[in-house]
Amino acid sequence: MKVLVLGAGVVGVTSAWYLAEDGHEVTVVDRQPGAGLETSFANGGQISVSQAEPWSNPSAPAKILKWLGDEEAPLLFRPTASTRQWAWGLRFLYECLPGRTRENTLQILQLAIYSGARLKALREKTSIAYDSLQRGLLQIYYDAQEFERAQRRAELINSRGLELQVKSGQDCLSLEPALAYSKVTPVGGTYAPSDESGDAHLFTRNLAQLSAQHGVQFRYGVTIERLDAHAGKIAGVIVRSAGGASEVLRADAVLVCLGTWTPFLLEPLGIRAPIYPVKGYSITVPVVRADRAPSVCLTDEGHKLAISRLGDRLRVAGTAELNGYDTTISERRCNALIERAKVLFPDAVDFAQVQRWAGLRPATPGNVPVIGRTRYSNLFINAGHGTLGWTLCAGSGRAIADIVGGRRPQVEFRFR
Ligand SMILES: Cc1cc2nc3c(=O)[nH]c(=O)nc-3n(C[C@H](O)[C@H](O)[C@H](O)COP(=O)(O)OP(=O)(O)OC[C@H]3O[C@@H](n4cnc5c(N)ncnc54)[C@H](O)[C@@H]3O)c2cc1C
């Protein structure tokens, strides 16, 4: 079958890899000059199966209210006149109900466990390099109440087959000795030994290269404008090249992996995909004292920060801002990341050489991605992975390749 994959982020490229593995003739289209240059470019780097609980959870509404108007807050809602934003926000509040949170957590967890296994298999098969580390993920708490909640969450996660160990503050320092140089001491943590880290952009770029060697075609600098539907099928994909020429691409199947931009292509066809951008920031800094920089992947829950060692760099990523499609870098929000990094790892990195970045998480209100079929027989979606696109890419890619090929995916998930 001829398959067009729209979008060369980590989700599109991983899907293309599995589709090609199944013997399809695959072409990937993206407006950027290479793979993984938008949201997949400088994320937190964590393969964090243990972080399946969405941001829409019972503790979120109070936090969002408390932080309204605080420029440096980890979660910041900037109200705009957009009905899209308000509709998403109201649904987000609904997803904060305890029952919804539990259901969403379990959906994400099932897919994440499957995804972790698929990523390991892919790594073993291809020896793909992406500054990966398999040293587990330690979620650290500096607030006793938050830590108590974390212990209850650990019970749910453990009951579903993922090992999540509760650690004392002292245990956290033993697990990650670099924390001993911090200016603050954790009250405790939860540790997932099977979680990992790695550079999502390097992975996407290198997997695109491997896919090209296996026959996948990549068309960069091409903007997808709309889908042409006829008799219940997609008859063509209307695109524009960098030179301005319009073209119609045709295929037996079309897979939409456009991250945050997915709804703009699908809504004109009457397909709902409740995906809205949740902006985040990252800083990347060169490590100067290896013994004082962490190599276990960390999450600072109170500040909603992901910290990953990527080779000789340290990546600190986080914060969430509901602010539309703007990717401008806010100095203030990035500085908040730098200040926190200075508290946690004061002498580990060179703060004079900070690379700042902002990206738009393609988030659904419950953080559960939209994967599967549509009402058009040859149109499929793999998008809306929110805070966990890197964690979920391999499982989602394998599953959508199964669905496109007419097979049942090997994971229990609410597929479309
Ligand atoms: C600050 C931050 C930290 C994060 N940390 C983590 C983490 O630690 N772990 C984790 O699992 N996830 C993390 N994420 C989430 C993760 O990065 C995303 O979920 C993931 O990158 C989404 O991948 P994607 O392929 O769906 O989207 P993208 O990478 O955005 O890919 C979509 C592609 O579609 C293309 N495109 C869009 N519209 C068009 C068009 N009209 N024509 C042509 N091309 C188009 C774009 O160019 C882009 O290449 C983080 C995100 C952020 C912002």
Short mmCIF file of N, CA and C in Angstrom, two decimals, residues 93-205:
data_model
loop_
_atom_site.label_atom_id
_atom_site.label_comp_id
_atom_site.label_asym_id
_atom_site.label_seq_id
_atom_site.Cartn_x
_atom_site.Cartn_y
_atom_site.Cartn_z
N LEU A 93 -11.03 20.99 32.77
CA LEU A 93 -11.56 20.98 34.14
C LEU A 93 -12.36 19.70 34.40
N TYR A 94 -13.15 19.29 33.41
CA TYR A 94 -13.93 18.06 33.54
C TYR A 94 -12.98 16.86 33.74
N GLU A 95 -11.87 16.86 33.01
CA GLU A 95 -10.92 15.73 33.09
C GLU A 95 -10.19 15.70 34.44
N CYS A 96 -10.35 16.79 35.23
CA CYS A 96 -9.71 16.82 36.56
C CYS A 96 -10.52 16.03 37.60
N LEU A 97 -11.75 15.60 37.27
CA LEU A 97 -12.55 14.81 38.22
C LEU A 97 -11.80 13.51 38.53
N PRO A 98 -11.87 13.05 39.78
CA PRO A 98 -11.06 11.87 40.15
C PRO A 98 -11.26 10.66 39.22
N GLY A 99 -12.52 10.38 38.87
CA GLY A 99 -12.79 9.22 38.01
C GLY A 99 -12.16 9.37 36.63
N ARG A 100 -12.24 10.58 36.08
CA ARG A 100 -11.65 10.84 34.76
C ARG A 100 -10.13 10.71 34.82
N THR A 101 -9.55 11.27 35.90
CA THR A 101 -8.09 11.21 36.04
C THR A 101 -7.61 9.77 36.08
N ARG A 102 -8.34 8.96 36.84
CA ARG A 102 -7.96 7.56 36.98
C ARG A 102 -8.03 6.85 35.62
N GLU A 103 -9.15 7.09 34.91
CA GLU A 103 -9.33 6.44 33.60
C GLU A 103 -8.23 6.90 32.62
N ASN A 104 -7.97 8.21 32.59
CA ASN A 104 -6.95 8.72 31.67
C ASN A 104 -5.56 8.18 32.03
N THR A 105 -5.28 8.13 33.34
CA THR A 105 -3.97 7.62 33.78
C THR A 105 -3.78 6.18 33.30
N LEU A 106 -4.83 5.38 33.44
CA LEU A 106 -4.70 3.97 33.06
C LEU A 106 -4.54 3.80 31.55
N GLN A 107 -5.29 4.63 30.79
CA GLN A 107 -5.15 4.58 29.32
C GLN A 107 -3.70 4.89 28.93
N ILE A 108 -3.19 5.99 29.48
CA ILE A 108 -1.83 6.43 29.12
C ILE A 108 -0.81 5.40 29.58
N LEU A 109 -1.03 4.87 30.79
CA LEU A 109 -0.07 3.91 31.35
C LEU A 109 0.05 2.67 30.47
N GLN A 110 -1.11 2.15 30.03
CA GLN A 110 -1.08 0.94 29.20
C GLN A 110 -0.28 1.19 27.92
N LEU A 111 -0.56 2.33 27.28
CA LEU A 111 0.14 2.64 26.04
C LEU A 111 1.63 2.91 26.31
N ALA A 112 1.91 3.54 27.46
CA ALA A 112 3.31 3.89 27.77
C ALA A 112 4.14 2.64 28.06
N ILE A 113 3.56 1.68 28.76
CA ILE A 113 4.29 0.44 29.06
C ILE A 113 4.62 -0.27 27.73
N TYR A 114 3.62 -0.34 26.88
CA TYR A 114 3.81 -0.98 25.57
C TYR A 114 4.87 -0.23 24.77
N SER A 115 4.81 1.11 24.85
CA SER A 115 5.71 1.95 24.09
C SER A 115 7.16 1.77 24.54
N GLY A 116 7.34 1.68 25.87
CA GLY A 116 8.68 1.47 26.42
C GLY A 116 9.28 0.19 25.85
N ALA A 117 8.47 -0.87 25.79
CA ALA A 117 8.96 -2.16 25.29
C ALA A 117 9.30 -2.05 23.80
N ARG A 118 8.46 -1.33 23.03
CA ARG A 118 8.70 -1.18 21.59
C ARG A 118 9.99 -0.38 21.35
N LEU A 119 10.22 0.65 22.18
CA LEU A 119 11.42 1.47 22.01
C LEU A 119 12.68 0.64 22.26
N LYS A 120 12.63 -0.18 23.31
CA LYS A 120 13.80 -1.03 23.61
C LYS A 120 14.06 -1.98 22.44
N ALA A 121 12.99 -2.56 21.91
CA ALA A 121 13.15 -3.49 20.79
C ALA A 121 13.73 -2.78 19.57
N LEU A 122 13.25 -1.56 19.33
CA LEU A 122 13.75 -0.79 18.17
C LEU A 122 15.23 -0.46 18.35
N ARG A 123 15.58 -0.09 19.60
CA ARG A 123 16.99 0.24 19.89
C ARG A 123 17.88 -0.97 19.67
N GLU A 124 17.40 -2.13 20.14
CA GLU A 124 18.22 -3.35 19.98
C GLU A 124 18.35 -3.72 18.51
N LYS A 125 17.28 -3.53 17.77
CA LYS A 125 17.30 -3.93 16.35
C LYS A 125 18.19 -3.02 15.52
N THR A 126 18.17 -1.71 15.83
CA THR A 126 18.83 -0.75 14.92
C THR A 126 20.12 -0.16 15.49
N SER A 127 20.35 -0.30 16.81
CA SER A 127 21.48 0.38 17.51
C SER A 127 21.43 1.89 17.29
N ILE A 128 20.26 2.43 17.16
CA ILE A 128 20.10 3.88 16.93
C ILE A 128 20.70 4.66 18.12
N ALA A 129 21.45 5.73 17.78
CA ALA A 129 22.11 6.54 18.84
C ALA A 129 21.30 7.79 19.09
N TYR A 130 21.05 8.12 20.37
CA TYR A 130 20.33 9.36 20.69
C TYR A 130 20.63 9.82 22.12
N ASP A 131 21.90 9.64 22.54
CA ASP A 131 22.30 10.02 23.91
C ASP A 131 21.37 9.38 24.93
N SER A 132 21.08 8.12 24.74
CA SER A 132 20.11 7.49 25.64
C SER A 132 20.79 7.01 26.92
N LEU A 133 20.06 7.07 28.01
CA LEU A 133 20.52 6.56 29.30
C LEU A 133 19.40 5.72 29.89
N GLN A 134 19.75 4.55 30.41
CA GLN A 134 18.73 3.70 31.01
C GLN A 134 19.01 3.60 32.51
N ARG A 135 18.80 4.70 33.22
CA ARG A 135 19.13 4.72 34.65
C ARG A 135 17.90 5.00 35.52
N GLY A 136 16.73 4.91 34.92
CA GLY A 136 15.51 5.12 35.68
C GLY A 136 15.15 6.58 35.85
N LEU A 137 13.97 6.81 36.41
CA LEU A 137 13.50 8.19 36.63
C LEU A 137 13.13 8.38 38.09
N LEU A 138 13.72 9.40 38.70
CA LEU A 138 13.43 9.71 40.10
C LEU A 138 12.62 11.00 40.15
N GLN A 139 11.41 10.87 40.69
CA GLN A 139 10.56 12.07 40.83
C GLN A 139 10.77 12.58 42.25
N ILE A 140 11.30 13.81 42.36
CA ILE A 140 11.65 14.31 43.69
C ILE A 140 10.63 15.33 44.20
N TYR A 141 10.40 15.28 45.51
CA TYR A 141 9.40 16.14 46.16
C TYR A 141 10.07 16.96 47.25
N TYR A 142 9.69 18.23 47.30
CA TYR A 142 10.19 19.11 48.35
C TYR A 142 9.04 19.55 49.25
N ASP A 143 7.85 19.00 49.01
CA ASP A 143 6.65 19.35 49.77
C ASP A 143 6.03 18.05 50.30
N ALA A 144 5.85 18.00 51.64
CA ALA A 144 5.42 16.75 52.27
C ALA A 144 4.04 16.30 51.78
N GLN A 145 3.14 17.28 51.55
CA GLN A 145 1.78 16.92 51.11
C GLN A 145 1.80 16.31 49.70
N GLU A 146 2.58 16.93 48.83
CA GLU A 146 2.71 16.42 47.46
C GLU A 146 3.30 15.00 47.49
N PHE A 147 4.25 14.81 48.38
CA PHE A 147 4.91 13.49 48.48
C PHE A 147 3.91 12.43 48.94
N GLU A 148 3.00 12.83 49.83
CA GLU A 148 1.98 11.90 50.31
C GLU A 148 1.07 11.46 49.16
N ARG A 149 0.68 12.43 48.33
CA ARG A 149 -0.17 12.14 47.15
C ARG A 149 0.56 11.20 46.20
N ALA A 150 1.88 11.44 46.07
CA ALA A 150 2.68 10.63 45.16
C ALA A 150 2.70 9.18 45.59
N GLN A 151 2.67 8.96 46.92
CA GLN A 151 2.72 7.58 47.41
C GLN A 151 1.43 6.85 47.06
N ARG A 152 0.30 7.58 47.09
CA ARG A 152 -0.99 6.95 46.71
C ARG A 152 -0.97 6.63 45.22
N ARG A 153 -0.39 7.56 44.42
CA ARG A 153 -0.33 7.33 42.97
C ARG A 153 0.57 6.12 42.66
N ALA A 154 1.63 5.98 43.45
CA ALA A 154 2.56 4.86 43.24
C ALA A 154 1.82 3.53 43.39
N GLU A 155 0.86 3.49 44.35
CA GLU A 155 0.11 2.25 44.55
C GLU A 155 -0.66 1.88 43.29
N LEU A 156 -1.31 2.91 42.67
CA LEU A 156 -2.10 2.65 41.45
C LEU A 156 -1.17 2.16 40.33
N ILE A 157 -0.03 2.83 40.19
CA ILE A 157 0.89 2.49 39.10
C ILE A 157 1.46 1.08 39.32
N ASN A 158 1.84 0.77 40.57
CA ASN A 158 2.36 -0.57 40.87
C ASN A 158 1.32 -1.64 40.58
N SER A 159 0.04 -1.31 40.91
CA SER A 159 -1.01 -2.32 40.71
C SER A 159 -1.19 -2.63 39.23
N ARG A 160 -0.72 -1.76 38.35
CA ARG A 160 -0.86 -1.99 36.91
C ARG A 160 0.42 -2.53 36.29
N GLY A 161 1.34 -2.97 37.10
CA GLY A 161 2.48 -3.71 36.57
C GLY A 161 3.73 -2.89 36.29
N LEU A 162 3.74 -1.60 36.68
CA LEU A 162 4.98 -0.84 36.50
C LEU A 162 5.60 -0.60 37.87
N GLU A 163 6.86 -0.97 38.00
CA GLU A 163 7.51 -0.83 39.31
C GLU A 163 7.80 0.64 39.60
N LEU A 164 7.24 1.13 40.70
CA LEU A 164 7.49 2.51 41.14
C LEU A 164 7.77 2.45 42.64
N GLN A 165 9.05 2.69 43.00
CA GLN A 165 9.47 2.54 44.40
C GLN A 165 9.37 3.87 45.13
N VAL A 166 8.87 3.83 46.37
CA VAL A 166 8.82 5.05 47.19
C VAL A 166 10.17 5.17 47.92
N LYS A 167 10.77 6.37 47.85
CA LYS A 167 12.12 6.57 48.42
C LYS A 167 12.09 7.70 49.46
N SER A 168 12.90 7.57 50.49
CA SER A 168 13.06 8.66 51.47
C SER A 168 13.96 9.73 50.85
N GLY A 169 14.03 10.89 51.52
CA GLY A 169 14.93 11.94 51.04
C GLY A 169 16.36 11.43 50.93
N GLN A 170 16.81 10.67 51.96
CA GLN A 170 18.19 10.15 51.97
C GLN A 170 18.39 9.16 50.81
N ASP A 171 17.36 8.31 50.58
CA ASP A 171 17.45 7.35 49.45
C ASP A 171 17.67 8.10 48.13
N CYS A 172 16.98 9.26 48.01
CA CYS A 172 17.09 10.03 46.76
C CYS A 172 18.55 10.46 46.54
N LEU A 173 19.21 10.89 47.61
CA LEU A 173 20.60 11.31 47.49
C LEU A 173 21.51 10.12 47.15
N SER A 174 21.18 8.96 47.68
CA SER A 174 22.01 7.79 47.37
C SER A 174 21.84 7.39 45.90
N LEU A 175 20.58 7.49 45.43
CA LEU A 175 20.32 7.12 44.03
C LEU A 175 20.98 8.08 43.05
N GLU A 176 20.91 9.37 43.37
CA GLU A 176 21.51 10.38 42.50
C GLU A 176 22.42 11.27 43.35
N PRO A 177 23.70 10.88 43.47
CA PRO A 177 24.62 11.61 44.36
C PRO A 177 24.76 13.09 44.01
N ALA A 178 24.50 13.48 42.77
CA ALA A 178 24.63 14.91 42.41
C ALA A 178 23.65 15.77 43.21
N LEU A 179 22.56 15.15 43.73
CA LEU A 179 21.58 15.93 44.51
C LEU A 179 22.18 16.42 45.84
N ALA A 180 23.27 15.80 46.26
CA ALA A 180 23.91 16.21 47.51
C ALA A 180 24.49 17.63 47.39
N TYR A 181 24.72 18.10 46.17
CA TYR A 181 25.29 19.44 45.96
C TYR A 181 24.20 20.51 45.81
N SER A 182 22.92 20.08 45.90
CA SER A 182 21.81 21.03 45.77
C SER A 182 21.73 21.94 46.97
N LYS A 183 21.05 23.08 46.78
CA LYS A 183 20.84 23.99 47.91
C LYS A 183 19.57 23.64 48.68
N VAL A 184 18.85 22.63 48.22
CA VAL A 184 17.62 22.18 48.91
C VAL A 184 17.68 20.66 49.06
N THR A 185 16.92 20.13 50.05
CA THR A 185 16.95 18.68 50.29
C THR A 185 15.54 18.11 50.08
N PRO A 186 15.43 17.07 49.27
CA PRO A 186 14.08 16.52 49.03
C PRO A 186 13.51 15.82 50.26
N VAL A 187 12.16 15.86 50.39
CA VAL A 187 11.53 15.11 51.49
C VAL A 187 11.35 13.64 51.09
N GLY A 188 11.35 13.39 49.79
CA GLY A 188 11.22 12.01 49.33
C GLY A 188 11.06 11.97 47.83
N GLY A 189 10.84 10.77 47.34
CA GLY A 189 10.69 10.65 45.89
C GLY A 189 10.07 9.33 45.51
N THR A 190 9.76 9.19 44.24
CA THR A 190 9.34 7.89 43.72
C THR A 190 10.29 7.57 42.56
N TYR A 191 10.69 6.31 42.48
CA TYR A 191 11.72 5.93 41.50
C TYR A 191 11.20 4.82 40.60
N ALA A 192 11.24 5.06 39.30
CA ALA A 192 10.83 4.05 38.32
C ALA A 192 12.09 3.54 37.63
N PRO A 193 12.58 2.34 38.02
CA PRO A 193 13.85 1.85 37.47
C PRO A 193 13.82 1.65 35.96
N SER A 194 12.64 1.40 35.39
CA SER A 194 12.62 1.08 33.95
C SER A 194 12.48 2.30 33.06
N ASP A 195 12.29 3.48 33.64
CA ASP A 195 12.20 4.68 32.80
C ASP A 195 13.58 5.06 32.26
N GLU A 196 13.58 5.88 31.20
CA GLU A 196 14.83 6.18 30.50
C GLU A 196 14.87 7.64 30.11
N SER A 197 15.96 8.01 29.45
CA SER A 197 16.02 9.36 28.87
C SER A 197 16.82 9.31 27.57
N GLY A 198 16.68 10.38 26.80
CA GLY A 198 17.40 10.46 25.52
C GLY A 198 16.92 11.67 24.74
N ASP A 199 17.71 12.03 23.75
CA ASP A 199 17.42 13.23 22.96
C ASP A 199 16.41 12.89 21.85
N ALA A 200 15.19 13.40 22.00
CA ALA A 200 14.12 13.07 21.05
C ALA A 200 14.43 13.58 19.64
N HIS A 201 15.11 14.70 19.54
CA HIS A 201 15.42 15.23 18.22
C HIS A 201 16.45 14.35 17.51
N LEU A 202 17.51 13.97 18.26
CA LEU A 202 18.52 13.09 17.66
C LEU A 202 17.87 11.78 17.21
N PHE A 203 16.98 11.26 18.06
CA PHE A 203 16.29 10.01 17.74
C PHE A 203 15.49 10.17 16.45
N THR A 204 14.73 11.27 16.37
CA THR A 204 13.85 11.47 15.22
C THR A 204 14.69 11.60 13.94
N ARG A 205 15.75 12.40 14.04
CA ARG A 205 16.62 12.63 12.88
C ARG A 205 17.28 11.31 12.43
#
